[in-house]
Short mmCIF file of C-alpha atoms and ligand atoms in Angstrom, two decimals:
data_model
loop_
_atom_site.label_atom_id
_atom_site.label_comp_id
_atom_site.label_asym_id
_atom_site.label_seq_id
_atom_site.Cartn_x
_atom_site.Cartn_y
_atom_site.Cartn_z
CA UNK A 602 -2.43 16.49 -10.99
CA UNK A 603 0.11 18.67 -9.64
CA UNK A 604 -2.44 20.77 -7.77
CA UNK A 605 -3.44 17.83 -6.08
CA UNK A 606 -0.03 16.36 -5.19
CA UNK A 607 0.28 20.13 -3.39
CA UNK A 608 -3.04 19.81 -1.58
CA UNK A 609 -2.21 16.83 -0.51
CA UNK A 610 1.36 17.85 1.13
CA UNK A 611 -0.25 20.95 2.31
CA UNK A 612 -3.08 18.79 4.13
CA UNK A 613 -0.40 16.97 5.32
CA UNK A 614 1.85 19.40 6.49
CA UNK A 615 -0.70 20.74 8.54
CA UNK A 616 -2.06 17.42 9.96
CA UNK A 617 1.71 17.19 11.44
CA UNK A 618 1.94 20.87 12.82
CA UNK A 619 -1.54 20.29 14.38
CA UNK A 620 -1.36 16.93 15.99
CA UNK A 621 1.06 17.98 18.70
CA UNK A 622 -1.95 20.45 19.79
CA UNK A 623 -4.44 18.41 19.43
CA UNK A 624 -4.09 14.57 20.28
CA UNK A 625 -1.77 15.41 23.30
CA UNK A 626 0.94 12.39 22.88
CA UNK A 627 0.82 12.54 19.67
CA UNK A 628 4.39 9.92 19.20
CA UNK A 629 2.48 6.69 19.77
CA UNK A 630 5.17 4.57 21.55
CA UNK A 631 7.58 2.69 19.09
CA UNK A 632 6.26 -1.24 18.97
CA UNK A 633 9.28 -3.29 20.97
CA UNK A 634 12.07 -4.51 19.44
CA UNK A 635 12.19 -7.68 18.29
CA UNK A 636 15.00 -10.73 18.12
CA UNK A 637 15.82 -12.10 14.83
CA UNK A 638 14.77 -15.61 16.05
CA UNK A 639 10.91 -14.05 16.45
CA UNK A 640 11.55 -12.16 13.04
CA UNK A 641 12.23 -15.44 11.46
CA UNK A 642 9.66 -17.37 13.14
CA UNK A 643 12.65 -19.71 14.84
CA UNK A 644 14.40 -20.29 11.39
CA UNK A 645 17.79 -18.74 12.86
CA UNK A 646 19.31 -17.36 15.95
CA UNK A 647 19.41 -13.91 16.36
CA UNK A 648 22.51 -11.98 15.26
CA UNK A 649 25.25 -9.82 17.25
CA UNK A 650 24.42 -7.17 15.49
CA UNK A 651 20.68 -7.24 16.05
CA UNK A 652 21.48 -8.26 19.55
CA UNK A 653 23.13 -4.68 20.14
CA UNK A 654 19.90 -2.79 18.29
CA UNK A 655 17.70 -4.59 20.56
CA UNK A 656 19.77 -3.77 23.64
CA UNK A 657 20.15 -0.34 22.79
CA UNK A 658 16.55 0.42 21.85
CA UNK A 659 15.75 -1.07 25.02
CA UNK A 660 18.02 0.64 27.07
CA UNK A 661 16.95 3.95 25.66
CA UNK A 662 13.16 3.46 26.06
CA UNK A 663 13.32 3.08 29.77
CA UNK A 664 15.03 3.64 33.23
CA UNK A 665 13.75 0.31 34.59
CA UNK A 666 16.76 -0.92 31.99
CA UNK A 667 20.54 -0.50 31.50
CA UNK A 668 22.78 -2.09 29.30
CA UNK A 669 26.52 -1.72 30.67
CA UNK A 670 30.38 -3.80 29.73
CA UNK A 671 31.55 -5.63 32.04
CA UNK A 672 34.25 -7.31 30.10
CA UNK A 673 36.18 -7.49 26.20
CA UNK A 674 36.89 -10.92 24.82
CA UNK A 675 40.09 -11.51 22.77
CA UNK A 676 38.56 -11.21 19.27
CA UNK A 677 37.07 -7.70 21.06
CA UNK A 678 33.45 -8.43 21.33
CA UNK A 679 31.58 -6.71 24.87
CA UNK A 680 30.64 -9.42 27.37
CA UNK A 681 27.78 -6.96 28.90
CA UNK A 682 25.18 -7.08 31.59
CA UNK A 683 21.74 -6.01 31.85
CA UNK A 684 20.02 -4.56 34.63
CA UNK A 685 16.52 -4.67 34.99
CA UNK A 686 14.79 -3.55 37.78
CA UNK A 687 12.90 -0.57 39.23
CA UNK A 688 14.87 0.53 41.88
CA UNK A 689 18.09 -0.65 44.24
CA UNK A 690 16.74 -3.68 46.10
CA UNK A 691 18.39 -5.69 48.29
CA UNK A 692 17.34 -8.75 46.14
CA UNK A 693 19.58 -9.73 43.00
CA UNK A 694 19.03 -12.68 40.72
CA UNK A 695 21.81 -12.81 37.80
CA UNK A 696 20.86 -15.03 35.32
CA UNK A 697 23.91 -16.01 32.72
CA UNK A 698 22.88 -16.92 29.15
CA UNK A 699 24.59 -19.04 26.80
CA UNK A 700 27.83 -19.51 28.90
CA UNK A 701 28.25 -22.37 25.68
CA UNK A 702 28.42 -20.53 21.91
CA UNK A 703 27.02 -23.60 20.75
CA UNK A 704 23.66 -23.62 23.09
CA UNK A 705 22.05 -20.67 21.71
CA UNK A 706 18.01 -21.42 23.08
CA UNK A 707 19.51 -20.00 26.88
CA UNK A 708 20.47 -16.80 24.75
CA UNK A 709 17.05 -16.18 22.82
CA UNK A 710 14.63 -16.46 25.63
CA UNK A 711 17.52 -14.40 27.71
CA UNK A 712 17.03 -11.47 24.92
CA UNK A 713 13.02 -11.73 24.66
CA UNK A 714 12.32 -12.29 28.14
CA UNK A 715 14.45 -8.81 28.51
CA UNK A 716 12.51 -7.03 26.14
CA UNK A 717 9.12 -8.60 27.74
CA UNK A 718 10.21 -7.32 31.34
CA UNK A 719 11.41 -3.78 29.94
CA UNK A 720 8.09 -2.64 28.52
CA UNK A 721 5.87 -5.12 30.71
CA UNK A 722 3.12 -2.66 32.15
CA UNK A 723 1.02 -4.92 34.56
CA UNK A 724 0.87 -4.47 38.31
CA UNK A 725 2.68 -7.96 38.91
CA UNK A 726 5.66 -7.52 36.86
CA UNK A 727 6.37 -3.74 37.66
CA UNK A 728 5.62 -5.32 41.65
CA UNK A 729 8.19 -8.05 41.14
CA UNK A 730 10.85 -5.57 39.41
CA UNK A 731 10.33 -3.29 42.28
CA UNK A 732 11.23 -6.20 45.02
CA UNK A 733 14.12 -7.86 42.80
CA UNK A 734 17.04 -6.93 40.25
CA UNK A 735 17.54 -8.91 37.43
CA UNK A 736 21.48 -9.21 35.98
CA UNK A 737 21.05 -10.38 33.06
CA UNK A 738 24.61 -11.71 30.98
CA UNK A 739 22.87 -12.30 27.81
CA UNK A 740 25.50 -13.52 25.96
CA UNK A 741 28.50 -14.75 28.53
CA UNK A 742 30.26 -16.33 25.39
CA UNK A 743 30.30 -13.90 22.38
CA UNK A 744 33.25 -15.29 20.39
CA UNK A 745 31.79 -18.57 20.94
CA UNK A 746 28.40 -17.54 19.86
CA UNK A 747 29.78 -15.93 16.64
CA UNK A 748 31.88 -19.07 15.98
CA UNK A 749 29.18 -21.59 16.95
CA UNK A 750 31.80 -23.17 19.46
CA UNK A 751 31.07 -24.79 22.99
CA UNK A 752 34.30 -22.69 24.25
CA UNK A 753 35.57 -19.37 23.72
CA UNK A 754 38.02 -17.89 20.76
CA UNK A 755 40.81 -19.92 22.78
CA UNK A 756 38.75 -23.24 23.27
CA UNK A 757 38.78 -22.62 26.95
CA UNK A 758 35.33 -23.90 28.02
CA UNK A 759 34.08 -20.90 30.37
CA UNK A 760 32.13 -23.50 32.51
CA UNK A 761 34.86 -24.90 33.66
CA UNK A 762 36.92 -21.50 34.10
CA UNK A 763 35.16 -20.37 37.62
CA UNK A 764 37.78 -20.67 39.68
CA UNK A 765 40.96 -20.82 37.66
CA UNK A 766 40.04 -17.48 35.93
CA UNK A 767 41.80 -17.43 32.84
CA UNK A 768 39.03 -16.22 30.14
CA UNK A 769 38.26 -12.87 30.03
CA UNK A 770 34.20 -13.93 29.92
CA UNK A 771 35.06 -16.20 33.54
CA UNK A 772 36.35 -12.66 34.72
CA UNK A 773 34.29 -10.49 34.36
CA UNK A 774 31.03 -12.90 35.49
CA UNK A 775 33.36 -13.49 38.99
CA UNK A 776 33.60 -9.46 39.36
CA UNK A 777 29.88 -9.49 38.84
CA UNK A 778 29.39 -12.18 41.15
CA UNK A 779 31.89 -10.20 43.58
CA UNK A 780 30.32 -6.79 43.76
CA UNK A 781 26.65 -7.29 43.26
CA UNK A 782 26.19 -10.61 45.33
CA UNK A 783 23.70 -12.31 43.62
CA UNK A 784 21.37 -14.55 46.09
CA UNK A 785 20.65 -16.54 43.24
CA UNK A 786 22.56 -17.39 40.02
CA UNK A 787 20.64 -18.80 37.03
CA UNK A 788 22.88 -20.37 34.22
CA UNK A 789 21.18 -21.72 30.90
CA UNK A 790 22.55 -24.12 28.95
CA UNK A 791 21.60 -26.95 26.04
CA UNK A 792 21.85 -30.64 26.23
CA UNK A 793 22.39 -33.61 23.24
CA UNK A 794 19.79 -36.43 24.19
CA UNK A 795 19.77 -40.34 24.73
CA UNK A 796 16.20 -40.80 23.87
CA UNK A 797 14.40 -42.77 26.06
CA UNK A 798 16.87 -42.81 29.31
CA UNK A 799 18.05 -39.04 29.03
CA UNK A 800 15.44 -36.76 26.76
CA UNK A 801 13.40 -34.56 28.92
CA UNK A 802 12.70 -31.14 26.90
CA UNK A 803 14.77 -29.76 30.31
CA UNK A 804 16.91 -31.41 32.79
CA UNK A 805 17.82 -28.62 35.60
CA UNK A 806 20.28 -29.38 38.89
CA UNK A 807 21.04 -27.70 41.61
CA UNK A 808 24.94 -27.01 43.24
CA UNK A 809 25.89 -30.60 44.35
CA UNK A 810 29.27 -29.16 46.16
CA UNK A 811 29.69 -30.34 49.83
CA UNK A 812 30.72 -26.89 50.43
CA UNK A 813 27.54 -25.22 50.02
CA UNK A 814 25.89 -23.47 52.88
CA UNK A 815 23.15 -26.02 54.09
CA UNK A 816 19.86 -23.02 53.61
CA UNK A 817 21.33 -22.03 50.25
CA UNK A 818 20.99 -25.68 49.22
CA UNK A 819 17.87 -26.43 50.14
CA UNK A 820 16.78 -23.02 48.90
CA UNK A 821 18.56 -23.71 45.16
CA UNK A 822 16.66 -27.35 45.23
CA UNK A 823 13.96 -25.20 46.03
CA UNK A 824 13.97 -22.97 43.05
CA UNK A 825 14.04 -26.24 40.93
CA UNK A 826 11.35 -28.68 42.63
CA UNK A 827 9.08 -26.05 43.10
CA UNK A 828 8.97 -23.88 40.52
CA UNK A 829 10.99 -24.16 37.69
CA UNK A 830 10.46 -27.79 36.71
CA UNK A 831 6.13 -27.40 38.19
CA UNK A 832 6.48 -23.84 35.23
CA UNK A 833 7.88 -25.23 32.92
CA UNK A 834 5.40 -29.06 33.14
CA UNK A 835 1.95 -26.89 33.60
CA UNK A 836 3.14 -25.63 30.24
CA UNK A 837 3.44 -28.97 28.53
CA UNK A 838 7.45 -29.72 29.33
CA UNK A 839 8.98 -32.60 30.51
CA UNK A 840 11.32 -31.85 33.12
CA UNK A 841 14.38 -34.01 35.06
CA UNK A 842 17.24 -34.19 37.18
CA UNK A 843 20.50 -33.01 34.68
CA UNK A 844 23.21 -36.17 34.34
CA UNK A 845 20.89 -38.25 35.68
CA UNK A 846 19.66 -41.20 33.06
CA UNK A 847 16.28 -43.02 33.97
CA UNK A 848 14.47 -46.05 33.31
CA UNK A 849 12.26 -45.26 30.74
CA UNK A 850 9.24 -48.18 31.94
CA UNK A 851 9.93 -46.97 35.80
CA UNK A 852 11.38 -43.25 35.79
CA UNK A 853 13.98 -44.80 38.07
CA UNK A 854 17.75 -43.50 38.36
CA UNK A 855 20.00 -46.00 36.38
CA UNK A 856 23.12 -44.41 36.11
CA UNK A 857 24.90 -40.26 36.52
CA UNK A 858 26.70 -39.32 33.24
CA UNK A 859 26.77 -35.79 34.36
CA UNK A 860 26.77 -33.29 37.01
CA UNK A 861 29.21 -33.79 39.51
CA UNK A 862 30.18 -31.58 42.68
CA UNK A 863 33.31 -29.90 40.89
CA UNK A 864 33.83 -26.16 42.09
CA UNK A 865 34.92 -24.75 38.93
CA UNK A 866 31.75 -25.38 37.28
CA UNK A 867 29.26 -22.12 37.78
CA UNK A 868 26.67 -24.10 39.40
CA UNK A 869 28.89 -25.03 42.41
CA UNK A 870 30.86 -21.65 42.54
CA UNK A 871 27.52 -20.50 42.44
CA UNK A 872 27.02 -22.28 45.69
CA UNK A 873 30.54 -20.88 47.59
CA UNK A 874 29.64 -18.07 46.38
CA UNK A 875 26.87 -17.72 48.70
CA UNK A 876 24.25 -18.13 45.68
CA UNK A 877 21.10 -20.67 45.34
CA UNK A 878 22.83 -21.70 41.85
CA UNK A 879 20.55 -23.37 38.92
CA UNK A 880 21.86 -25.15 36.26
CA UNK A 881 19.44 -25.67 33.18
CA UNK A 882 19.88 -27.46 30.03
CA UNK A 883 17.23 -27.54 27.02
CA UNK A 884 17.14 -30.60 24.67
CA UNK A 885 18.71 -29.95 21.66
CA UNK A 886 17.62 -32.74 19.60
CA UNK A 887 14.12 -32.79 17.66
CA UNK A 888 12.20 -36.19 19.01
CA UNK A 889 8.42 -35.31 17.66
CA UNK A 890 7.92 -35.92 13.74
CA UNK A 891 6.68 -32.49 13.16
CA UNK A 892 9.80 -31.27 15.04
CA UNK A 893 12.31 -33.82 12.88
CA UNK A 894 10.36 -32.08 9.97
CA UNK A 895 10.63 -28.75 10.77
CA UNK A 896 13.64 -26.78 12.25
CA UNK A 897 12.27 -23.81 13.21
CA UNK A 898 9.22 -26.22 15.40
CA UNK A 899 12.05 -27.80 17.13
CA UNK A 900 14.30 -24.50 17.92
CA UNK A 901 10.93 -22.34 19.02
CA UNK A 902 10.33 -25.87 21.41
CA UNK A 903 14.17 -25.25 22.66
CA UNK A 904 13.40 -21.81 23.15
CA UNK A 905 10.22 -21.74 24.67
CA UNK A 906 10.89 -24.13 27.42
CA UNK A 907 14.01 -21.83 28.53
CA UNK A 908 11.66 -19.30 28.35
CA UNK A 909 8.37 -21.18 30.06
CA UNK A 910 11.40 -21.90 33.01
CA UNK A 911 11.86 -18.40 33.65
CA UNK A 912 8.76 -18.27 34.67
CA UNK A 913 9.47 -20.14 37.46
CA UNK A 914 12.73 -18.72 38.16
CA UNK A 915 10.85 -15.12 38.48
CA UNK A 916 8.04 -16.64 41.09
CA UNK A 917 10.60 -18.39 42.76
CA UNK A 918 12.33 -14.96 43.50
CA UNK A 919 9.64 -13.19 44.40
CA UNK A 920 7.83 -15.95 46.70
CA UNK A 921 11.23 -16.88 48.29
CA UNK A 922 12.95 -13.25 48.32
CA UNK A 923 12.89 -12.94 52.75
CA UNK A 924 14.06 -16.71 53.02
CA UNK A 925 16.71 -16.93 49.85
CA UNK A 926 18.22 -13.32 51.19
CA UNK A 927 18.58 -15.33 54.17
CA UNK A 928 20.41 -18.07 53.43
CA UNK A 929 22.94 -16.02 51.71
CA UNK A 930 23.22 -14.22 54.48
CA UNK A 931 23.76 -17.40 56.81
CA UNK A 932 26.57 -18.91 54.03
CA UNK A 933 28.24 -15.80 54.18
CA UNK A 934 28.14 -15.38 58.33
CA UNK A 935 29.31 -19.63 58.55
CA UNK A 936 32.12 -18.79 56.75
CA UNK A 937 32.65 -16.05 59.76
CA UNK A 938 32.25 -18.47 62.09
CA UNK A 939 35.25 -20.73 60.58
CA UNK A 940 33.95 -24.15 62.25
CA UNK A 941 33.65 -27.19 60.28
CA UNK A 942 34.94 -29.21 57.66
CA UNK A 943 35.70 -28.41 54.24
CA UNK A 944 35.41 -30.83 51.38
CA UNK A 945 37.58 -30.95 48.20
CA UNK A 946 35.95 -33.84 46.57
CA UNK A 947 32.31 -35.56 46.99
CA UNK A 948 29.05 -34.28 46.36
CA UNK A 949 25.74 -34.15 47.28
CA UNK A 950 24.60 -37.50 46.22
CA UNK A 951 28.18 -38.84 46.41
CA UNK A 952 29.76 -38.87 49.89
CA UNK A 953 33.33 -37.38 50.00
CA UNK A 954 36.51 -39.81 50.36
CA UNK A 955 38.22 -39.39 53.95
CA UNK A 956 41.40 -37.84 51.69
CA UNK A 957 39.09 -35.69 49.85
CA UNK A 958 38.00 -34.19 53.82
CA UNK A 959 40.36 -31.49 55.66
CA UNK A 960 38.27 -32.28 58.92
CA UNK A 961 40.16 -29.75 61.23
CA UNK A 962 41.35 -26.93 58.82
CA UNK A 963 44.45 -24.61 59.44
CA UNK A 964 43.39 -21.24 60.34
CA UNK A 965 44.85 -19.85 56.65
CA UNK A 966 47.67 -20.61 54.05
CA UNK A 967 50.56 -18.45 53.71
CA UNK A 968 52.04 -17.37 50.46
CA UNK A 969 55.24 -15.96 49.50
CA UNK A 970 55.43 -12.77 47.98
CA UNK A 971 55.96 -14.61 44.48
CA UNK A 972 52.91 -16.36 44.91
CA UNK A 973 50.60 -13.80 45.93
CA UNK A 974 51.90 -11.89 42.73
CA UNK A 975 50.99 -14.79 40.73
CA UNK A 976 47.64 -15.32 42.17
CA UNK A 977 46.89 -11.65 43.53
CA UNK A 978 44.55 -10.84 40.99
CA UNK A 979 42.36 -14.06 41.26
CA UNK A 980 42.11 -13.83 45.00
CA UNK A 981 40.76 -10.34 44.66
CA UNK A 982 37.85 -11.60 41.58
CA UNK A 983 37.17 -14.46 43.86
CA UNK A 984 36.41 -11.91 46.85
CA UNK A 985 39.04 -13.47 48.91
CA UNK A 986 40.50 -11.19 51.60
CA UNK A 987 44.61 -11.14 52.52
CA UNK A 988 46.70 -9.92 55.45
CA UNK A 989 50.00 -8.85 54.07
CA UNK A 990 52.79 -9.38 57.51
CA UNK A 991 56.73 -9.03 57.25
CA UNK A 992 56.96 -12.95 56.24
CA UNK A 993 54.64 -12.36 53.22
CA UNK A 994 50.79 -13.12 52.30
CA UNK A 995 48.52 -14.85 54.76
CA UNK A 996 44.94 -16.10 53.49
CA UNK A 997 43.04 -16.37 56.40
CA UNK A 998 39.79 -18.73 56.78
CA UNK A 999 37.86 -16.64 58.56
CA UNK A 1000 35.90 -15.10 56.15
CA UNK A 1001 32.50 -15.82 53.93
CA UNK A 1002 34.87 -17.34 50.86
CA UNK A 1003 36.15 -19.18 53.39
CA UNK A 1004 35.31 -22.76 51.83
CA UNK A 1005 36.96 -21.20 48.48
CA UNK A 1006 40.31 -21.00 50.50
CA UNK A 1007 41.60 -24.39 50.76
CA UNK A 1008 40.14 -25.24 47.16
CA UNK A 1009 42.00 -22.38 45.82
CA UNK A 1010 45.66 -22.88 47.96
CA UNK A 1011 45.30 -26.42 49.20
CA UNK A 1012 47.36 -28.54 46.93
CA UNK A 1013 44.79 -31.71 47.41
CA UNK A 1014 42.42 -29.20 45.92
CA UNK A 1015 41.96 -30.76 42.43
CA UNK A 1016 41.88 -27.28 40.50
CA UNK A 1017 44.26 -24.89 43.48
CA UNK A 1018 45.68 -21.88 41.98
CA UNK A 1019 49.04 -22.19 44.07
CA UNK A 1020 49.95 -24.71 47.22
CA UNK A 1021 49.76 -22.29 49.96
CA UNK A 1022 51.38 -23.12 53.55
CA UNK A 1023 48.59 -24.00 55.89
CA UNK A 1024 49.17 -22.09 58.73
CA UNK A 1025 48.01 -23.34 62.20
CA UNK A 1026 48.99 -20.11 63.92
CA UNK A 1027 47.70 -17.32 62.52
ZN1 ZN B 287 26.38 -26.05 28.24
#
């Protein structure tokens, strides 16, 4: 018995010093990672922890990804990014997952569609990654995520944080948003239903802000007539306009509960920000039988539609790259320009009050020294440029953020950091 136990080791032993000589890559490649919601078959959302084994795994297996922090929430979680891609390119698509703890489905097909795309070997994918970088915030809310919570560790909702800036998640996607100029800005999200006026398996909508650049709405309307909501029906989903409630015998509008043209959510910064912005919400709520009897049916349904819209997202950016490019190029050169109105009410669908109009804007706002101290940091996360002169801080309008300007300084602005001075003679 012994004997044989030695053979066997010895056989072995010299099966492993062989095989490097003789099968040439001998180390077959490890399988990919995988969530915990596909471990579990969609019986649970996949852990922190297994979050970071996945990330790291797939960050070490190959250059086309990198995992980096780009922020530290207060109970000292990483709010990270992930860059996918195969090389610089001037085209950038960040997509921000689970900005809600409590909407996880945005989350899971954020971490699987990252692990698809990092070991994807056909021509089209590895064609597409070479044209486009994906930014990928996987999870934009970790203390809310760990804590099941629509808002962060503080309550703060981060949705409604873009341009107040408070959280430390609202932050650090701004800086993002600053220094790698997305052309596009994808932001998942989950939805409770009303069944029969307001229960499509996804509702999407597009930045409704009066602000944003005429080609980059058109272009974000675009990305969701087009392709997301065409991907996401030729794979069985129903698909709808988000806030919008409908006549279930006629498919008519009958009334907006949601989705309004306020700046501070990320779908209309998204828009000032020079970005084709997309909003998209999966249904919570199990309607089918089979999905009232089983949990896991109705989560992989949540999950799967995020991830059957990403589809579209990812022809969307390749088909539109030349034409979305620009438009953001356009929003940022109109705000050169500094002609025209700026809105700080209204929205696309809902024309703006004459008070909610500055029709001939001042040429900036000036702020005293106190002020700028107070709001310095903001400014400079929101991309805003400042000329300092002996009497203090002067914002000027001529610049791409210019529409942010008066929202930020203007005190009609419903969410201004500070009232600024309008200046008229800068
Ligand atoms: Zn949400």
């Amino acid at each position: 018995m012994r004997s044989r136990i030695r053979a066997l080791a010895l056989t072995a032993a010299c099966a492993a010093l062989a095989a490097p000589l003789l099968t040439a890559p001998a180390q077959a490649s490890p399988a990919p990672p995988r969530t915990g919601f596909e471990e579990s078959d969609g019986a649970r959302w996949t852990s922190q922890p297994e979050e970071q084994r996945l990330l790291k795994t797939v960050d070490k297996a190959t250059d086309r990804v990198s995992v980096s922090r780009i922020g530290t929430t207060k109970q000292d979680r990483p709010v990270q990014l992930v860059r996918v891609g195969e090389r610089r390119t001037a085209s950038t698509v960040l997509l921000v997952c689970s900005q809600h703890g409590d909407e996880p489905s945005g989350r899971e097909a954020c971490l699987s569609t990252i692990r698809d795309l990092a070991y994807a070997k056909d021509k089209k994918t590895k064609r597409f990654l070479s044209r486009t970088t994906l930014l990928f915030v996987p999870t934009a809310n970790p203390d809310g995520r760990a804590a099941n919570t629509r808002g962060n560790s503080d309550g703060v909702d981060i949705n409604r944080d873009h341009i107040a800036l408070q959280t430390a998640e609202g932050r650090a996607l701004a800086a993002v948003i600053r220094d790698r100029e997305p052309d596009a800005i994808y932001d998942l999200h989950e939805y409770g239903a009303t069944p029969k006026y307001y229960d499509k398996d996804l509702f999407d909508l597009w930045p409704r802000n009066l602000n944003t650049y005429g080609a980059v709405h058109k272009e974000a309307k675009a990305l969701s007539l087009d392709y997301v909501r065409p991907a996401a029906e030729a794979d069985g989903y129903t698909t709808g306009t988000y806030g919008i409630w409908t006549d279930p015998a006629t498919g008519e509008p009958v009334k907006q509960v949601a989705g309004d043209g306020q700046e501070r959510i990320l779908r209309n910064a998204s828009g000032l920000k020079h970005a084709a912005g997309l909003l998209i919400e999966s249904r919570v709520d199990p309607l089918t039988d089979a999905e009232k009897n089983d949990e896991a049916l109705n989560n992989r349904r949540r999950v799967h539609s995020q991830v059957s819209a990403l589809g579209g997202l990812f022809s969307y950016a390749d088909e539109h790259r030349w034409r979305l490019e620009a438009a953001s190029t356009a929003s940022r050169l109109a705000g050169l320009r500094d002609r025209g109105p700026v809105y700080l009410g209204g929205a696309d669908n809902d024309p703006a009050e004459p008070a909610e109009v500055i029709a001939d804007p001042a040429c900036g706002y000036r702020l005293t020294p106190q002020q700028f101290a107070d709001v310095k940091d903001e400014l400079g996360l929101h991309g805003v440029t400042v000329k300092r002169d002996d009497g203090g801080v002067l914002v000027p309008l001529r610049q791409p953020a210019r529409a942010l300007v008066p929202l930020l300084l203007d005190e009609r602005a419903p969410y201004h950091l500070v009232t600024g001075q309008p200046d008229i003679d800068c």
